[in-house]
Amino acid sequence: MAAVAEQQTTDEVSLYDADTDDFYQDVDLLQNHGINMADIKKLKSAGICTIRGLQMITKKKLCAIKGLSEAKVEKIKEGLMKISGSGGGFCTALQASVKRKQVFRVSTGSQELNKLLGGGLESMSITEAFGEFRTGKTQLSHTLCVTTQLAGENGYTGGKVIYIDTENTFRPDRLRPIADRYNLDQEAVLDNVLYTRAYTSDQQIELLDLVCAKLHEELGIFKLLIVDSIMALFRVDYSGRGELADRQQQLAQMLSKLQKISEEYNIAVFVTNQMTADPGASMSFQADPKKPIGGHILAHASTTRLSLRKGRGENRIAKIYDSPDLPENEATFSITGAGVDDAKD
Ligand code: GTP
Ligand code: MG
């Protein structure tokens, strides 16, 4: 009996392994199911490049793509069903655990901070770092641009980075001393970081379609997407209580896209966030009456939330604020000329 169970297990695992070769099934496959190339191009220009990506889109959204009629969308959905099979997306916990093996972790530059994060920044999920100004959010973003390029544990081979800057605080030359620290070629390191600046919140959302195109163009090459900072433009573009509902709706769109991208292309997503005084907190006995902005929408979208605060000198203290599988611990790191590092004392 035990032998049978064992046999079944290996079969299932190897079957699933074969499936993972199809991790990035191209939407071009729809051609075999009667969808013409012109319509497939329309999907791609909307940032939908893979079968997994297509599975994550509602019919309503597909119909909103210019040139796709409801009949066409119906046909696309039929083709999708044929490609993805009739399993309805179910898999066993064992299969899910095999899938989770593809998850990799990116080092933050500080061993202590890595430990706090359970090994580093996790792929297929969103990590948010929030804190007051000068707590190291942008410095950490810069460091990650380099550390992502280093090979890591569990066969992680390193990869490229996409950086969306909303505050004009990216300084490419800051990457040079960080590259030196890891004995990497400076020019090569800079060449592996794709940088773009967003000026409005609309643009920030639209950019994600272009990000999808890039990720699709060089499949499996990009490993990290940074948005520094996620809320700054939303804060400017939507002001006052009257626009709050609109803002949150747009923010939800953006975060849902980020979440999908991280799973579809197996990349880590790192976003930074600001804080604001919590008006409700003055009535309570909270030690720190400040909280990250973005409300429940952002709170639910981020898989891991990291709160940063200032320590002595160049030291910074990071605390796990919210995570599905990490305890609420703290770690101290420092900001150096060569990026985020362990604290000296
Ligand atoms: P906001 O974007 O304003 O909210 O802040 P932030 O959290 O992004 O802060 P940032 O990451 O820009 O951190 C700024 C801190 O890093 C400041 O305290 C700087 O003194 C420090 N810093 C920046 N560059 C260097 C450097 O080359 N050497 C050292 N030791 N510290 C640096
Ligand atoms: Mg910053």
GROMACS .gro file of C-alpha atoms and ligand atoms in nm:
model
  378
    1MET     CA    1   0.000   0.000   0.000
    2ALA     CA    2   0.281   0.231   0.096
    3ALA     CA    3   0.451   0.151  -0.233
    4VAL     CA    4   0.140   0.246  -0.429
    5ALA     CA    5   0.108   0.573  -0.246
    6GLU     CA    6   0.473   0.644  -0.313
    7GLN     CA    7   0.434   0.561  -0.679
    8GLN     CA    8   0.135   0.789  -0.709
    9THR     CA    9   0.322   1.070  -0.543
   10THR     CA   10   0.619   1.054  -0.778
   11ASP     CA   11   0.392   1.027  -1.080
   12GLU     CA   12   0.194   1.330  -0.976
   13VAL     CA   13   0.501   1.531  -0.903
   14SER     CA   14   0.668   1.444  -1.233
   15LEU     CA   15   0.344   1.515  -1.418
   16TYR     CA   16   0.330   1.852  -1.256
   17ASP     CA   17   0.696   1.915  -1.328
   18ALA     CA   18   0.619   1.867  -1.695
   19ASP     CA   19   0.347   2.126  -1.653
   20THR     CA   20   0.584   2.378  -1.503
   21ASP     CA   21   0.779   2.376  -1.827
   22ASP     CA   22   0.470   2.552  -1.956
   23PHE     CA   23   0.493   2.818  -1.689
   24TYR     CA   24   0.496   3.088  -1.954
   25GLN     CA   25   0.250   2.950  -2.212
   26ASP     CA   26   0.216   3.216  -2.479
   27VAL     CA   27  -0.125   3.355  -2.578
   28ASP     CA   28  -0.013   3.273  -2.935
   29LEU     CA   29  -0.139   2.923  -2.855
   30LEU     CA   30  -0.490   3.060  -2.908
   31GLN     CA   31  -0.415   3.048  -3.279
   32ASN     CA   32  -0.469   2.673  -3.263
   33HIS     CA   33  -0.821   2.741  -3.142
   34GLY     CA   34  -0.941   2.972  -3.414
   35ILE     CA   35  -0.828   3.308  -3.278
   36ASN     CA   36  -0.651   3.519  -3.537
   37MET     CA   37  -0.318   3.689  -3.484
   38ALA     CA   38  -0.470   4.039  -3.502
   39ASP     CA   39  -0.687   3.965  -3.198
   40ILE     CA   40  -0.396   3.805  -3.015
   41LYS     CA   41  -0.198   4.123  -3.077
   42LYS     CA   42  -0.481   4.321  -2.917
   43LEU     CA   43  -0.451   4.106  -2.607
   44LYS     CA   44  -0.077   4.158  -2.598
   45SER     CA   45  -0.102   4.533  -2.631
   46ALA     CA   46  -0.327   4.525  -2.324
   47GLY     CA   47  -0.047   4.348  -2.136
   48ILE     CA   48  -0.200   4.000  -2.165
   49CYS     CA   49   0.083   3.789  -2.306
   50THR     CA   50   0.052   3.451  -2.136
   51ILE     CA   51  -0.222   3.193  -2.081
   52ARG     CA   52  -0.185   3.244  -1.707
   53GLY     CA   53  -0.230   3.616  -1.759
   54LEU     CA   54  -0.543   3.556  -1.963
   55GLN     CA   55  -0.685   3.334  -1.690
   56MET     CA   56  -0.652   3.625  -1.449
   57ILE     CA   57  -0.863   3.868  -1.654
   58THR     CA   58  -1.239   3.909  -1.626
   59LYS     CA   59  -1.464   3.892  -1.929
   60LYS     CA   60  -1.568   4.249  -1.865
   61LYS     CA   61  -1.207   4.368  -1.890
   62LEU     CA   62  -1.152   4.172  -2.211
   63CYS     CA   63  -1.459   4.329  -2.369
   64ALA     CA   64  -1.317   4.671  -2.279
   65ILE     CA   65  -1.013   4.609  -2.499
   66LYS     CA   66  -1.048   4.809  -2.819
   67GLY     CA   67  -1.157   4.592  -3.112
   68LEU     CA   68  -1.262   4.287  -2.910
   69SER     CA   69  -1.634   4.222  -2.945
   70GLU     CA   70  -1.824   4.011  -2.697
   71ALA     CA   71  -1.842   3.728  -2.951
   72LYS     CA   72  -1.466   3.734  -2.993
   73VAL     CA   73  -1.413   3.736  -2.618
   74GLU     CA   74  -1.642   3.433  -2.592
   75LYS     CA   75  -1.428   3.254  -2.848
   76ILE     CA   76  -1.109   3.349  -2.668
   77LYS     CA   77  -1.250   3.213  -2.342
   78GLU     CA   78  -1.341   2.888  -2.520
   79GLY     CA   79  -0.988   2.858  -2.657
   80LEU     CA   80  -0.853   2.928  -2.310
   81MET     CA   81  -1.064   2.648  -2.160
   82LYS     CA   82  -0.927   2.407  -2.420
   83ILE     CA   83  -0.566   2.504  -2.352
   84SER     CA   84  -0.587   2.512  -1.976
   85GLY     CA   85  -0.792   2.191  -1.954
   86SER     CA   86  -1.107   2.113  -1.764
   87GLY     CA   87  -0.941   2.096  -1.421
   88GLY     CA   88  -1.083   2.439  -1.344
   89GLY     CA   89  -0.752   2.544  -1.197
   90PHE     CA   90  -0.763   2.298  -0.908
   91CYS     CA   91  -0.449   2.120  -0.802
   92THR     CA   92  -0.363   1.917  -0.494
   93ALA     CA   93  -0.174   2.068  -0.203
   94LEU     CA   94   0.118   1.851  -0.308
   95GLN     CA   95   0.116   2.003  -0.655
   96ALA     CA   96   0.083   2.348  -0.504
   97SER     CA   97   0.385   2.279  -0.288
   98VAL     CA   98   0.585   2.176  -0.596
   99LYS     CA   99   0.478   2.502  -0.759
  100ARG     CA  100   0.592   2.694  -0.452
  101LYS     CA  101   0.941   2.549  -0.508
  102GLN     CA  102   0.980   2.795  -0.794
  103VAL     CA  103   0.958   3.078  -0.545
  104PHE     CA  104   1.297   3.242  -0.494
  105ARG     CA  105   1.428   3.504  -0.257
  106VAL     CA  106   1.627   3.817  -0.323
  107SER     CA  107   1.881   3.935  -0.066
  108THR     CA  108   1.832   4.280   0.085
  109GLY     CA  109   2.204   4.336   0.147
  110SER     CA  110   2.163   4.277   0.521
  111GLN     CA  111   2.170   3.924   0.664
  112GLU     CA  112   1.962   4.034   0.961
  113LEU     CA  113   1.695   4.185   0.740
  114ASN     CA  114   1.699   3.874   0.520
  115LYS     CA  115   1.646   3.660   0.828
  116LEU     CA  116   1.354   3.877   0.934
  117LEU     CA  117   1.200   3.826   0.590
  118GLY     CA  118   1.249   3.451   0.603
  119GLY     CA  119   1.546   3.459   0.363
  120GLY     CA  120   1.489   3.776   0.164
  121LEU     CA  121   1.230   3.930  -0.062
  122GLU     CA  122   0.995   3.659  -0.187
  123SER     CA  123   0.896   3.613  -0.549
  124MET     CA  124   0.531   3.574  -0.654
  125SER     CA  125   0.433   3.825  -0.388
  126ILE     CA  126   0.432   4.194  -0.302
  127THR     CA  127   0.659   4.325  -0.026
  128GLU     CA  128   0.583   4.675   0.099
  129ALA     CA  129   0.827   4.886   0.302
  130PHE     CA  130   0.681   5.191   0.468
  131GLY     CA  131   0.827   5.448   0.700
  132GLU     CA  132   0.888   5.817   0.748
  133PHE     CA  133   1.127   6.011   0.526
  134ARG     CA  134   1.493   5.906   0.539
  135THR     CA  135   1.415   5.565   0.684
  136GLY     CA  136   1.593   5.398   0.389
  137LYS     CA  137   1.312   5.296   0.154
  138THR     CA  138   1.484   5.438  -0.153
  139GLN     CA  139   1.827   5.319  -0.040
  140LEU     CA  140   1.686   4.969   0.000
  141SER     CA  141   1.535   4.996  -0.349
  142HIS     CA  142   1.878   5.085  -0.489
  143THR     CA  143   2.046   4.799  -0.306
  144LEU     CA  144   1.788   4.551  -0.437
  145CYS     CA  145   1.870   4.663  -0.793
  146VAL     CA  146   2.212   4.508  -0.741
  147THR     CA  147   2.145   4.215  -0.506
  148THR     CA  148   1.876   4.083  -0.742
  149GLN     CA  149   2.155   4.026  -0.992
  150LEU     CA  150   2.345   3.797  -0.754
  151ALA     CA  151   2.294   3.422  -0.766
  152GLY     CA  152   2.133   3.299  -0.445
  153GLU     CA  153   2.005   2.993  -0.264
  154ASN     CA  154   1.801   2.707  -0.411
  155GLY     CA  155   1.939   2.751  -0.759
  156TYR     CA  156   1.841   3.118  -0.792
  157THR     CA  157   2.048   3.248  -1.082
  158GLY     CA  158   1.996   3.623  -1.043
  159GLY     CA  159   1.824   3.848  -1.292
  160LYS     CA  160   1.728   4.191  -1.417
  161VAL     CA  161   1.523   4.460  -1.246
  162ILE     CA  162   1.251   4.703  -1.353
  163TYR     CA  163   1.237   5.027  -1.153
  164ILE     CA  164   0.935   5.257  -1.160
  165ASP     CA  165   1.026   5.588  -0.998
  166THR     CA  166   0.744   5.820  -0.899
  167GLU     CA  167   0.943   6.068  -0.690
  168ASN     CA  168   1.250   6.130  -0.905
  169THR     CA  169   1.482   5.994  -0.638
  170PHE     CA  170   1.652   5.719  -0.841
  171ARG     CA  171   2.026   5.784  -0.874
  172PRO     CA  172   2.185   5.531  -1.110
  173ASP     CA  173   2.535   5.617  -0.989
  174ARG     CA  174   2.439   5.501  -0.640
  175LEU     CA  175   2.442   5.149  -0.789
  176ARG     CA  176   2.816   5.171  -0.868
  177PRO     CA  177   2.958   5.141  -0.515
  178ILE     CA  178   2.700   4.871  -0.441
  179ALA     CA  179   2.818   4.678  -0.748
  180ASP     CA  180   3.179   4.717  -0.626
  181ARG     CA  181   3.085   4.574  -0.290
  182TYR     CA  182   2.974   4.252  -0.461
  183ASN     CA  183   3.261   4.254  -0.714
  184LEU     CA  184   3.025   4.303  -1.004
  185ASP     CA  185   3.101   4.500  -1.317
  186GLN     CA  186   2.944   4.845  -1.271
  187GLU     CA  187   2.838   4.895  -1.630
  188ALA     CA  188   2.686   4.547  -1.652
  189VAL     CA  189   2.493   4.608  -1.330
  190LEU     CA  190   2.350   4.938  -1.455
  191ASP     CA  191   2.267   4.778  -1.788
  192ASN     CA  192   2.048   4.521  -1.613
  193VAL     CA  193   1.820   4.778  -1.452
  194LEU     CA  194   1.537   4.907  -1.666
  195TYR     CA  195   1.428   5.245  -1.535
  196THR     CA  196   1.117   5.449  -1.596
  197ARG     CA  197   0.965   5.756  -1.438
  198ALA     CA  198   0.590   5.796  -1.379
  199TYR     CA  199   0.443   6.145  -1.349
  200THR     CA  200   0.077   6.066  -1.287
  201SER     CA  201  -0.110   5.785  -1.120
  202ASP     CA  202  -0.279   5.698  -1.451
  203GLN     CA  203   0.059   5.665  -1.613
  204GLN     CA  204   0.179   5.452  -1.324
  205ILE     CA  205  -0.102   5.206  -1.396
  206GLU     CA  206  -0.058   5.216  -1.774
  207LEU     CA  207   0.313   5.149  -1.737
  208LEU     CA  208   0.232   4.807  -1.600
  209ASP     CA  209   0.111   4.694  -1.944
  210LEU     CA  210   0.450   4.792  -2.083
  211VAL     CA  211   0.614   4.610  -1.793
  212CYS     CA  212   0.421   4.296  -1.896
  213ALA     CA  213   0.546   4.338  -2.252
  214LYS     CA  214   0.907   4.362  -2.127
  215LEU     CA  215   0.870   4.062  -1.899
  216HIS     CA  216   0.725   3.870  -2.189
  217GLU     CA  217   0.994   3.980  -2.431
  218GLU     CA  218   1.269   3.842  -2.209
  219LEU     CA  219   1.093   3.555  -2.036
  220GLY     CA  220   1.239   3.449  -1.703
  221ILE     CA  221   1.508   3.718  -1.714
  222PHE     CA  222   1.352   3.983  -1.490
  223LYS     CA  223   1.330   3.893  -1.123
  224LEU     CA  224   1.224   4.211  -0.947
  225LEU     CA  225   0.987   4.501  -1.005
  226ILE     CA  226   1.027   4.808  -0.783
  227VAL     CA  227   0.773   5.088  -0.742
  228ASP     CA  228   0.919   5.376  -0.535
  229SER     CA  229   0.678   5.499  -0.413
  230ILE     CA  230   0.341   5.338  -0.473
  231MET     CA  231   0.121   5.609  -0.318
  232ALA     CA  232   0.299   5.941  -0.389
  233LEU     CA  233   0.116   6.015  -0.717
  234PHE     CA  234  -0.221   5.889  -0.595
  235ARG     CA  235  -0.187   6.125  -0.306
  236VAL     CA  236  -0.137   6.421  -0.540
  237ASP     CA  237  -0.384   6.322  -0.812
  238TYR     CA  238  -0.672   6.256  -0.574
  239SER     CA  239  -0.725   6.501  -0.297
  240GLY     CA  240  -0.980   6.528  -0.023
  241ARG     CA  241  -1.243   6.293   0.102
  242GLY     CA  242  -1.458   6.344  -0.205
  243GLU     CA  243  -1.206   6.170  -0.428
  244LEU     CA  244  -1.107   5.900  -0.184
  245ALA     CA  245  -1.338   5.634  -0.327
  246ASP     CA  246  -1.206   5.699  -0.678
  247ARG     CA  247  -0.851   5.688  -0.556
  248GLN     CA  248  -0.898   5.358  -0.378
  249GLN     CA  249  -1.062   5.208  -0.685
  250GLN     CA  250  -0.770   5.306  -0.907
  251LEU     CA  251  -0.525   5.190  -0.644
  252ALA     CA  252  -0.701   4.855  -0.630
  253GLN     CA  253  -0.664   4.822  -1.008
  254MET     CA  254  -0.295   4.894  -0.987
  255LEU     CA  255  -0.235   4.651  -0.701
  256SER     CA  256  -0.433   4.376  -0.862
  257LYS     CA  257  -0.217   4.416  -1.172
  258LEU     CA  258   0.099   4.403  -0.963
  259GLN     CA  259  -0.020   4.090  -0.789
  260LYS     CA  260  -0.101   3.919  -1.115
  261ILE     CA  261   0.232   4.016  -1.269
  262SER     CA  262   0.423   3.873  -0.973
  263GLU     CA  263   0.248   3.537  -1.008
  264GLU     CA  264   0.233   3.528  -1.386
  265TYR     CA  265   0.605   3.590  -1.435
  266ASN     CA  266   0.735   3.465  -1.100
  267ILE     CA  267   0.899   3.790  -0.996
  268ALA     CA  268   0.932   3.969  -0.666
  269VAL     CA  269   0.748   4.302  -0.636
  270PHE     CA  270   0.885   4.564  -0.397
  271VAL     CA  271   0.686   4.880  -0.325
  272THR     CA  272   0.761   5.163  -0.087
  273ASN     CA  273   0.501   5.366   0.095
  274GLN     CA  274   0.467   5.679   0.302
  275MET     CA  275   0.304   5.736   0.636
  276THR     CA  276   0.052   5.975   0.773
  277ALA     CA  277  -0.069   6.075   1.115
  278ASP     CA  278  -0.357   5.856   1.224
  279PRO     CA  279  -0.633   6.095   1.337
  280GLY     CA  280  -0.807   5.818   1.528
  281ALA     CA  281  -0.496   5.730   1.723
  282SER     CA  282  -0.487   6.040   1.941
  283MET     CA  283  -0.782   5.893   2.126
  284SER     CA  284  -0.601   5.568   2.196
  285PHE     CA  285  -0.279   5.479   2.372
  286GLN     CA  286  -0.089   5.380   2.060
  287ALA     CA  287   0.286   5.428   2.091
  288ASP     CA  288   0.323   5.540   1.731
  289PRO     CA  289   0.023   5.735   1.605
  290LYS     CA  290   0.136   5.709   1.242
  291LYS     CA  291   0.026   5.457   0.987
  292PRO     CA  292   0.098   5.367   0.625
  293ILE     CA  293  -0.131   5.529   0.369
  294GLY     CA  294  -0.339   5.339   0.114
  295GLY     CA  295  -0.590   5.198   0.362
  296HIS     CA  296  -0.727   4.846   0.357
  297ILE     CA  297  -0.674   4.809  -0.016
  298LEU     CA  298  -0.298   4.831   0.014
  299ALA     CA  299  -0.295   4.642   0.344
  300HIS     CA  300  -0.460   4.343   0.179
  301ALA     CA  301  -0.261   4.355  -0.142
  302SER     CA  302   0.083   4.349   0.020
  303THR     CA  303   0.181   3.999   0.120
  304THR     CA  304   0.450   4.121   0.357
  305ARG     CA  305   0.451   4.468   0.514
  306LEU     CA  306   0.772   4.598   0.659
  307SER     CA  307   0.771   4.901   0.883
  308LEU     CA  308   1.098   5.100   0.890
  309ARG     CA  309   1.207   5.350   1.152
  310LYS     CA  310   1.522   5.537   1.240
  311GLY     CA  311   1.774   5.398   1.485
  312ARG     CA  312   2.101   5.541   1.608
  313GLY     CA  313   2.312   5.711   1.336
  314GLU     CA  314   2.295   5.516   1.016
  315ASN     CA  315   2.103   5.232   1.174
  316ARG     CA  316   1.744   5.157   1.080
  317ILE     CA  317   1.501   4.918   1.243
  318ALA     CA  318   1.268   4.704   1.036
  319LYS     CA  319   0.965   4.534   1.181
  320ILE     CA  320   0.732   4.281   1.024
  321TYR     CA  321   0.397   4.458   1.030
  322ASP     CA  322   0.187   4.198   0.857
  323SER     CA  323   0.273   3.866   0.698
  324PRO     CA  324   0.095   3.533   0.639
  325ASP     CA  325   0.388   3.325   0.762
  326LEU     CA  326   0.637   3.544   0.948
  327PRO     CA  327   0.638   3.634   1.319
  328GLU     CA  328   0.629   4.000   1.424
  329ASN     CA  329   1.005   4.036   1.480
  330GLU     CA  330   1.247   4.323   1.436
  331ALA     CA  331   1.585   4.355   1.267
  332THR     CA  332   1.844   4.631   1.265
  333PHE     CA  333   2.034   4.719   0.949
  334SER     CA  334   2.241   5.015   0.841
  335ILE     CA  335   2.258   5.245   0.539
  336THR     CA  336   2.611   5.272   0.400
  337GLY     CA  337   2.772   5.421   0.093
  338ALA     CA  338   2.759   5.071  -0.056
  339GLY     CA  339   2.390   5.024   0.017
  340VAL     CA  340   2.197   4.842   0.288
  341ASP     CA  341   2.420   4.632   0.514
  342ASP     CA  342   2.417   4.473   0.858
  343ALA     CA  343   2.446   4.718   1.148
  344LYS     CA  344   2.800   4.749   1.275
  345ASP     CA  345   2.736   4.718   1.648
  346GTP     P1  346   1.153   5.943   0.159
  346GTP     O1  347   1.153   5.893   0.016
  346GTP     O2  348   1.187   6.086   0.169
  346GTP     O3  349   1.027   5.908   0.232
  346GTP     O4  350   1.271   5.868   0.237
  346GTP     P2  351   1.337   5.726   0.215
  346GTP     O5  352   1.287   5.634   0.320
  346GTP     O6  353   1.326   5.682   0.075
  346GTP     O7  354   1.485   5.757   0.251
  346GTP     P3  355   1.616   5.718   0.170
  346GTP     O8  356   1.615   5.574   0.134
  346GTP     O9  357   1.638   5.816   0.064
  346GTP    O10  358   1.724   5.731   0.284
  346GTP     C1  359   1.790   5.845   0.302
  346GTP     C2  360   1.893   5.817   0.410
  346GTP    O11  361   2.000   5.744   0.351
  346GTP     C3  362   1.948   5.946   0.463
  346GTP    O12  363   1.952   5.937   0.603
  346GTP     C4  364   2.087   5.952   0.404
  346GTP    O13  365   2.174   6.010   0.491
  346GTP     C5  366   2.120   5.804   0.383
  346GTP     N1  367   2.213   5.787   0.274
  346GTP     C6  368   2.196   5.814   0.143
  346GTP     N2  369   2.306   5.792   0.073
  346GTP     C7  370   2.399   5.751   0.161
  346GTP     C8  371   2.535   5.713   0.151
  346GTP    O14  372   2.596   5.715   0.045
  346GTP     N3  373   2.599   5.677   0.266
  346GTP     C9  374   2.534   5.673   0.385
  346GTP     N4  375   2.601   5.634   0.493
  346GTP     N5  376   2.407   5.709   0.399
  346GTP    C10  377   2.340   5.749   0.289
  347MG      MG  378   1.248   5.766  -0.100
   0.00000   0.00000   0.00000
